[in-house]
Coordinates of C-alpha atoms in Angstrom, one line a residue:
X755 CA 121.3 -42.0 -147.4
X756 CA 119.8 -39.4 -145.2
X757 CA 117.9 -36.6 -146.9
X758 CA 118.8 -33.2 -145.4
X759 CA 116.0 -30.7 -145.7
X760 CA 117.2 -27.2 -146.7
X761 CA 117.6 -24.7 -143.9
X762 CA 114.8 -22.2 -143.8
X763 CA 115.6 -18.8 -145.4
X764 CA 116.8 -16.0 -143.1
X765 CA 114.1 -14.0 -141.3
X766 CA 113.3 -10.7 -143.0
X767 CA 110.7 -9.5 -140.5
X768 CA 110.0 -10.7 -137.0
X769 CA 106.9 -9.8 -135.1
X770 CA 106.8 -10.6 -131.4
X771 CA 103.8 -10.1 -129.0
X772 CA 102.3 -7.5 -131.2
X773 CA 99.1 -5.9 -129.7
X774 CA 97.4 -3.0 -131.3
X775 CA 94.6 -0.8 -129.8
X776 CA 92.3 1.9 -131.1
X777 CA 91.6 3.8 -127.8
X778 CA 90.7 1.0 -125.3
X779 CA 89.7 -1.5 -128.0
X780 CA 92.3 -4.2 -128.9
X781 CA 92.2 -5.0 -132.6
X782 CA 95.2 -7.3 -132.5
X783 CA 96.3 -9.4 -129.6
X784 CA 99.8 -10.9 -129.0
X785 CA 100.6 -11.7 -132.6
X786 CA 104.0 -13.5 -133.1
X787 CA 105.3 -14.6 -136.5
X788 CA 108.1 -14.2 -138.9
X789 CA 108.4 -13.5 -142.6
X790 CA 111.5 -15.0 -144.4
X791 CA 113.5 -13.7 -147.3
X792 CA 112.1 -14.4 -150.7
X793 CA 108.8 -15.9 -149.5
X794 CA 105.2 -15.0 -150.1
X795 CA 103.6 -14.9 -146.6
X796 CA 99.8 -15.1 -146.7
X797 CA 97.4 -13.7 -144.2
X798 CA 93.8 -14.9 -144.3
X799 CA 90.7 -14.4 -142.1
X800 CA 87.2 -12.9 -142.2
X801 CA 86.5 -9.2 -142.2
X802 CA 87.5 -7.4 -139.0
X803 CA 90.0 -10.0 -138.0
X804 CA 92.9 -7.5 -137.8
X805 CA 94.6 -8.3 -141.1
X806 CA 94.8 -4.7 -142.4
X807 CA 95.7 -3.3 -139.0
X808 CA 98.6 -5.8 -138.9
X809 CA 99.9 -4.5 -142.2
X810 CA 99.6 -0.9 -141.1
X811 CA 101.8 -1.6 -138.1
X812 CA 104.6 -3.0 -140.2
X813 CA 105.7 0.3 -141.7
X814 CA 104.2 2.6 -139.0
X815 CA 101.3 3.8 -141.1
X816 CA 99.5 4.5 -137.8
X817 CA 102.2 7.1 -136.6
X818 CA 99.9 10.1 -136.9
X819 CA 96.8 8.6 -135.2
X820 CA 96.9 9.7 -131.6
X821 CA 94.4 7.1 -130.5
X822 CA 96.3 4.2 -131.9
X823 CA 98.7 2.3 -129.7
X824 CA 101.1 -0.6 -130.4
X825 CA 102.9 -2.8 -128.0
X826 CA 105.3 -5.6 -128.8
X827 CA 108.2 -5.7 -131.2
X828 CA 108.5 -5.5 -135.0
X829 CA 112.0 -6.2 -136.2
X830 CA 112.8 -5.6 -139.8
X831 CA 116.3 -6.6 -141.1
X832 CA 117.5 -6.8 -137.6
X833 CA 116.3 -3.4 -136.5
X834 CA 113.2 -2.5 -134.5
X835 CA 110.9 -0.4 -136.7
X836 CA 110.3 1.9 -133.8
X837 CA 114.0 2.9 -133.9
X838 CA 113.8 4.2 -137.4
X839 CA 114.2 8.0 -137.1
X840 CA 113.6 8.5 -140.8
X841 CA 110.0 7.2 -141.5
X842 CA 110.4 7.9 -145.2
X843 CA 113.5 5.6 -145.3
X844 CA 111.5 2.8 -143.6
X845 CA 108.6 3.1 -146.0
X846 CA 111.0 3.0 -148.9
X847 CA 112.2 -0.4 -147.7
X848 CA 108.6 -1.6 -147.0
X849 CA 106.4 -0.9 -149.9
X850 CA 102.6 -1.1 -149.7
X851 CA 99.9 -1.8 -152.4
X852 CA 96.4 -1.0 -151.3
X853 CA 93.2 -1.9 -153.1
X854 CA 91.9 0.7 -155.6
X855 CA 91.3 3.5 -156.0
X856 CA 94.7 4.9 -155.0
X857 CA 96.0 6.3 -158.3
X858 CA 97.8 9.6 -157.9
X859 CA 96.5 12.4 -160.2
X860 CA 99.6 12.2 -162.3
X861 CA 100.7 10.8 -165.6
X862 CA 101.6 7.1 -165.7
X863 CA 105.2 8.1 -166.0
X864 CA 105.1 10.5 -163.0
X865 CA 103.3 7.9 -160.8
X866 CA 106.3 5.7 -161.1
X867 CA 109.0 8.4 -161.2
X868 CA 107.7 10.2 -158.1
X869 CA 109.6 8.2 -155.5
X870 CA 112.9 8.1 -157.4
X871 CA 112.6 11.9 -157.8
X872 CA 112.1 12.3 -154.1
X873 CA 115.3 10.3 -153.6
X874 CA 117.1 12.9 -155.7
X875 CA 117.3 11.1 -159.1
X876 CA 116.9 13.8 -161.7
X877 CA 118.5 12.5 -164.9
X878 CA 115.9 11.7 -167.5
X879 CA 117.7 8.6 -168.7
X880 CA 117.9 7.2 -165.2
X881 CA 114.2 7.9 -164.6
X882 CA 113.2 6.5 -168.0
X883 CA 115.1 3.3 -167.0
X884 CA 113.4 3.0 -163.6
X885 CA 109.9 3.6 -165.1
X886 CA 110.4 1.0 -167.8
X887 CA 111.8 -1.5 -165.4
X888 CA 109.1 -1.1 -162.8
X889 CA 106.2 -1.1 -165.3
X890 CA 107.8 -4.3 -166.9
X891 CA 108.0 -6.0 -163.5
X892 CA 104.4 -5.2 -162.9
X893 CA 103.4 -6.6 -166.3
X894 CA 102.1 -3.3 -167.5
X895 CA 104.8 -1.9 -169.8
X896 CA 103.6 -3.3 -173.1
X897 CA 100.1 -1.9 -172.5
X898 CA 101.1 1.6 -171.6
X899 CA 104.5 2.3 -173.2
X900 CA 103.0 4.5 -175.9
X901 CA 100.9 6.7 -173.6
X902 CA 103.1 7.3 -170.6
X903 CA 102.0 10.9 -170.4
X904 CA 98.3 10.1 -170.0
X905 CA 96.7 10.1 -166.6
X906 CA 97.2 7.0 -164.5
X907 CA 93.6 7.5 -163.3
X908 CA 92.3 6.9 -166.8
X909 CA 93.6 3.3 -166.9
X910 CA 91.3 0.4 -166.3
X911 CA 90.9 -0.9 -162.8
X912 CA 93.2 -3.8 -163.4
X913 CA 95.9 -1.6 -165.0
X914 CA 95.6 0.9 -162.2
X915 CA 96.2 -1.9 -159.7
X916 CA 99.3 -2.9 -161.6
X917 CA 100.4 0.7 -161.7
X918 CA 100.2 0.8 -157.9
X919 CA 102.5 -2.2 -157.8
X920 CA 104.9 -0.5 -160.2
X921 CA 104.9 2.6 -158.0
X922 CA 105.7 0.5 -154.9
X923 CA 108.5 -1.2 -156.8
X924 CA 110.0 2.2 -157.8
X925 CA 111.0 2.6 -154.1
X926 CA 113.2 -0.5 -154.5
X927 CA 111.6 -2.2 -151.4
X928 CA 112.9 -5.3 -149.7
X929 CA 109.4 -6.1 -148.4
X930 CA 106.1 -5.6 -150.3
X931 CA 102.8 -5.6 -148.5
X932 CA 99.6 -6.2 -150.5
X933 CA 96.2 -5.6 -149.0
X934 CA 93.4 -7.5 -150.8
X935 CA 94.4 -6.4 -154.3
X936 CA 91.7 -8.6 -155.9
X937 CA 88.8 -6.6 -154.6
X938 CA 88.9 -4.1 -157.4
X939 CA 90.0 -6.2 -160.3
X940 CA 88.6 -8.9 -162.6
X941 CA 89.7 -12.6 -162.4
X942 CA 91.9 -12.3 -165.5
X943 CA 93.8 -9.4 -164.0
X944 CA 94.0 -11.2 -160.7
X945 CA 95.7 -14.1 -162.3
X946 CA 98.2 -11.7 -164.1
X947 CA 99.0 -10.0 -160.8
X948 CA 99.5 -13.4 -159.2
X949 CA 102.1 -14.3 -161.9
X950 CA 103.8 -11.0 -161.2
X951 CA 104.0 -11.8 -157.5
X952 CA 105.4 -15.3 -158.2
X953 CA 108.2 -13.6 -160.2
X954 CA 108.9 -10.9 -157.6
X955 CA 109.4 -13.3 -154.8
X956 CA 112.8 -14.1 -156.3
X957 CA 113.8 -10.4 -155.5
X958 CA 112.0 -9.6 -152.3
X959 CA 109.7 -10.8 -149.6
X960 CA 105.9 -10.4 -149.9
X961 CA 103.1 -10.2 -147.3
X962 CA 99.8 -10.9 -148.9
X963 CA 96.5 -10.2 -147.1
X964 CA 93.8 -11.8 -149.0
X965 CA 90.1 -12.5 -148.6
X966 CA 90.4 -15.4 -151.1
X967 CA 91.6 -18.5 -149.3
X968 CA 92.4 -20.2 -152.7
X969 CA 94.6 -17.3 -153.6
X970 CA 96.6 -17.9 -150.5
X971 CA 96.8 -21.5 -151.4
X972 CA 98.1 -20.7 -154.9
X973 CA 100.7 -18.1 -153.9
X974 CA 101.8 -18.3 -150.3
X975 CA 104.6 -20.4 -149.0
X976 CA 103.3 -20.0 -145.4
X977 CA 100.0 -18.6 -144.2
X978 CA 98.7 -17.2 -141.0
X979 CA 95.0 -17.3 -140.1
X980 CA 93.6 -14.3 -138.2
X981 CA 90.3 -14.3 -136.3
X982 CA 88.9 -11.5 -134.2
X983 CA 92.3 -9.9 -133.6
X984 CA 94.1 -13.2 -132.7
X985 CA 96.5 -15.1 -134.9
X986 CA 94.9 -18.5 -134.5
X987 CA 97.6 -20.5 -136.5
X988 CA 100.5 -20.1 -138.8
X989 CA 102.0 -22.9 -141.0
X990 CA 103.1 -24.1 -144.4
X991 CA 100.1 -23.1 -146.6
X992 CA 99.4 -26.5 -148.0
X993 CA 99.3 -28.0 -144.5
X994 CA 96.5 -25.7 -143.6
X995 CA 94.5 -26.9 -146.6
X996 CA 95.2 -30.6 -146.3
X997 CA 94.2 -31.2 -142.7
X998 CA 97.4 -30.6 -140.8
X999 CA 95.9 -27.9 -138.7
X1000 CA 96.2 -27.3 -134.9
X1001 CA 92.9 -25.5 -134.5
X1002 CA 89.5 -26.6 -135.8
X1003 CA 88.6 -23.0 -136.6
X1004 CA 91.3 -22.9 -139.2
X1005 CA 89.8 -25.9 -140.9
X1006 CA 86.3 -24.5 -140.7
X1007 CA 87.5 -21.2 -142.3
X1008 CA 89.5 -22.7 -145.2
X1009 CA 86.7 -25.1 -146.0
X1010 CA 84.3 -22.2 -146.2
X1011 CA 82.1 -22.9 -143.1
X1012 CA 82.2 -19.3 -142.1
X1013 CA 83.8 -16.1 -143.3

């Protein structure tokens, strides 16, 4: 009896021929990849390989930098991101979690309630529900539910990083971008956040930039390897670690020979 492999999930984000320049300097060259629904897509590579720049292009974080230029296509849910007139609406759909410190000088509650309030949600019961749900999804609710009015900036580093995830989730995004969240947190918190991400992938798609190749191996369904602004290779994550690579540089990087 023939085994039929399941069809790949629908594409959530498609990037075609993406080139990005600061002034005359190309920091990304001709990147083509797609991110599917309900997958964790990993991006690995050494410093200055273009990983963070790639994230910044996805929800147009570069829009107000006059010397930054992007060519190519980024299609999110079937629509080119350059066609979104309402940038705020695009950024609601594509949430971003940066490494610390990025806590807003607000209470824990207000950190999470900010985006819903900007969307016009005013009823306290509705806001309470969103705050509890997002903090729970970020594995933080039990630790902070009795001090929601205290400043988010007073939380520990690991708690603040989970608060930034809760804040991103309060926008109800379809795609969540994470940029090296492990930089600012301890190994125990790193593992907790990894568990959160594994749960979240049932609800949305995640792009995870990480400087820890083993983190990509633990979490990502597929992974892209970036080097000096080029996407060297993309494939099923486990294949990149078990020898099924197209480019020797990929093997050298994941085996720790440079980076």
